[in-house]
Short mmCIF file of C-alpha atoms in Angstrom, two decimals:
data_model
loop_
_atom_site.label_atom_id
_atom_site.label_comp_id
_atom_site.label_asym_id
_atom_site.label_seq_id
_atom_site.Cartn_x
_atom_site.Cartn_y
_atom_site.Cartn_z
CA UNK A 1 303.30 6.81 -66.90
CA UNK A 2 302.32 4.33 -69.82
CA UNK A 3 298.95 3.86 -70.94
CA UNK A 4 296.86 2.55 -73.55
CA UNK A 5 293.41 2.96 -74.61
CA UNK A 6 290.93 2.31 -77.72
CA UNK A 7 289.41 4.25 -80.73
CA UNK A 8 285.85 1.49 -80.47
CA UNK A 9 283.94 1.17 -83.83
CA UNK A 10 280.41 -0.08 -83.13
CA UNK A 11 278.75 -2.46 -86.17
CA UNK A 12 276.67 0.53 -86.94
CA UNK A 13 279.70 2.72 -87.61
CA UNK A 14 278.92 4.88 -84.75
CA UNK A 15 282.23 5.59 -82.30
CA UNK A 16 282.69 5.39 -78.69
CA UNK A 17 283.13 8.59 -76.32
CA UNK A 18 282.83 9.25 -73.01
CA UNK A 19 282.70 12.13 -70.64
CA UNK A 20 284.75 12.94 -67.87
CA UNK A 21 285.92 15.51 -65.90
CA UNK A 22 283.62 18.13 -67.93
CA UNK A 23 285.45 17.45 -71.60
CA UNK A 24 284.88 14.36 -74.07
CA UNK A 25 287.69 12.33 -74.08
CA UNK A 26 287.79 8.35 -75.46
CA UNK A 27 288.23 5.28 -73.08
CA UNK A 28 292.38 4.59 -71.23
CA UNK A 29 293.96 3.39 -68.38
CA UNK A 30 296.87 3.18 -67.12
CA UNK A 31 299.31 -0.52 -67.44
CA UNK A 32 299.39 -2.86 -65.14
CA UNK A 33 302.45 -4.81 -63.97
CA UNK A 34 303.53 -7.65 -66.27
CA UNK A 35 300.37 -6.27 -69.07
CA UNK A 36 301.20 -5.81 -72.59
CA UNK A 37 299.86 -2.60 -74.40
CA UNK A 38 297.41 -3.92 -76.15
CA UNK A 39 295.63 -6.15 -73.39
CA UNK A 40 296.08 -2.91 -71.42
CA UNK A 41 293.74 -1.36 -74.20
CA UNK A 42 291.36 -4.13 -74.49
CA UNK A 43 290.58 -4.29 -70.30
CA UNK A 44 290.48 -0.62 -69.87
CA UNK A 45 287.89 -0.05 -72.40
CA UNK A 46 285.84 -2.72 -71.18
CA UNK A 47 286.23 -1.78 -67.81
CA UNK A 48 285.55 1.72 -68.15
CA UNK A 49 281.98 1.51 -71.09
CA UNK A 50 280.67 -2.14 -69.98
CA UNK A 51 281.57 -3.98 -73.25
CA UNK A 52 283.39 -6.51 -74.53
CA UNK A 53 285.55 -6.03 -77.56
CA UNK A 54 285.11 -8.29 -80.58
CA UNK A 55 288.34 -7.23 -82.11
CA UNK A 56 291.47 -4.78 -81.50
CA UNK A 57 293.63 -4.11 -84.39
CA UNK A 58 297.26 -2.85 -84.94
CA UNK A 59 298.19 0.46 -83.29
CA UNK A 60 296.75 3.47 -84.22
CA UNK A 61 299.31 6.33 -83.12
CA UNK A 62 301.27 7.25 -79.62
CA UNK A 63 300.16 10.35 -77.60
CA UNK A 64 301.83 12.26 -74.97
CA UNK A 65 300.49 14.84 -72.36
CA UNK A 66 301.76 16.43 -69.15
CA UNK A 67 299.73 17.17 -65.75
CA UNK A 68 300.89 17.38 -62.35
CA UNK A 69 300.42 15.49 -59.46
CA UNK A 70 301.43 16.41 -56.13
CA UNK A 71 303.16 19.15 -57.48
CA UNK A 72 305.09 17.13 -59.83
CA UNK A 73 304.90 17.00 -63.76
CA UNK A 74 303.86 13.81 -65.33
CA UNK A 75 304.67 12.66 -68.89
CA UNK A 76 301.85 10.13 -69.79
CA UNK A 77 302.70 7.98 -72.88
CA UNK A 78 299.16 6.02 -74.24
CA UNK A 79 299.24 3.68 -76.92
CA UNK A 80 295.54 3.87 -78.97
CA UNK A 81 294.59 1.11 -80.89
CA UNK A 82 291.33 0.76 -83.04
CA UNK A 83 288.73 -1.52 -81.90
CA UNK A 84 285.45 -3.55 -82.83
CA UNK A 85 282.33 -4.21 -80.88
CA UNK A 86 279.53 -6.63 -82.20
CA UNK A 87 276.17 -4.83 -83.18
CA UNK A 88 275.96 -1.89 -80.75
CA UNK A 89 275.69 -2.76 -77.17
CA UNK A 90 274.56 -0.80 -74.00
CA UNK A 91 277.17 1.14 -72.36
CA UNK A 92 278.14 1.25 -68.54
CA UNK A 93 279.89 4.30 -67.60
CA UNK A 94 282.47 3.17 -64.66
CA UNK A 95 280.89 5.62 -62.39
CA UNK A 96 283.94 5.14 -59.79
CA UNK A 97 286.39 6.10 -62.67
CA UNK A 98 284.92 9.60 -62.99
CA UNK A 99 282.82 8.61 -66.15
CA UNK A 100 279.63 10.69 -66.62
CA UNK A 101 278.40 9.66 -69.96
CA UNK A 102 279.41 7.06 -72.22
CA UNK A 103 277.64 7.17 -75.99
CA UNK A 104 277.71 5.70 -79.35
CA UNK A 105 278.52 8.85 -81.81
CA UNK A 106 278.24 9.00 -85.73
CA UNK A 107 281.07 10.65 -87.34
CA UNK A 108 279.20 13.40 -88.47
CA UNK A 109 277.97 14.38 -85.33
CA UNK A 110 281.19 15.02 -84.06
CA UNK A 111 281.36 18.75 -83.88
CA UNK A 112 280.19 19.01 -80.09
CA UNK A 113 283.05 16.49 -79.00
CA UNK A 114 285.75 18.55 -81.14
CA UNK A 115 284.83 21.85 -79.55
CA UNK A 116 285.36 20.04 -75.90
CA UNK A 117 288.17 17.59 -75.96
CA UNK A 118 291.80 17.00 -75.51
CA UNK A 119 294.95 17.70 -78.58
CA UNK A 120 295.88 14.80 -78.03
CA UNK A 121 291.83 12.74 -79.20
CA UNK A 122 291.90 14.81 -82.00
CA UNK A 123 295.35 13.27 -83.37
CA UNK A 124 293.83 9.91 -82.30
CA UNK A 125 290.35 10.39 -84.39
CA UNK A 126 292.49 11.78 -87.46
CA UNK A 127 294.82 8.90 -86.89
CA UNK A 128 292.01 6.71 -86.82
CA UNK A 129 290.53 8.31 -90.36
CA UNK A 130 287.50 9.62 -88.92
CA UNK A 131 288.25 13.34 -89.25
#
């Protein structure tokens, strides 16, 4: 499965998490036939926190994880890609996508996110330069 999703920088310098399924994890979706990457990045973020992005840069890093479905393994590949916001807008969980919570963070308040996230958003915030 192919995937793509965004590390969002608010004007304030403050980062973009949400929570789902108990553990903090950062805003992707999965591509849609005859999408690009990057515009796969762009909509999923937006769909998922209720913004609209001001600016997505190059390619952060590739990460890969494996869950099952059905009984089967998946291998999800997901394309992260930094991205700007203007000022620091309200956020809209997507309630239907599982999304609990969805906050602006300051880098240094990070420690709460580290202790309950995925391997693989840890190698996207170091990626990113925020760790």
């Amino acid at each position: 499965i192919k995937a793509a999703g965004g590390l969002v920088e608010s004007a304030q310098g403050n980062f973009l998490f949400i929570f789902r399924n108990k553990k903090w994890d950062l805003p992707k979706g999965k591509l849609e036939d005859g999408e690009k990457m990057k515009e796969t990045a762009v909509r999923e973020v937006e769909e998922e926190c209720g913004v609209k992005i001001l600016k997505r840069e190059d390619k952060l890093c590739k990460t890969y994880h494996v869950y099952t479905l059905g009984g089967k393994f998946i291998l999800k590949k997901t394309n992260w890609y930094k991205m700007t916001v203007k000022g620091e807008p309200n956020l809209i969980p997507q309630k239907e996508e599982g999304i609990d919570q969805a906050v602006w963070l300051n880098r240094k308040l990070l420690a709460p996110v580290l202790k309950n996230t995925f391997p693989s958003i840890v190698h996207v915030l170091d990626a990113g330069g925020i760790l």
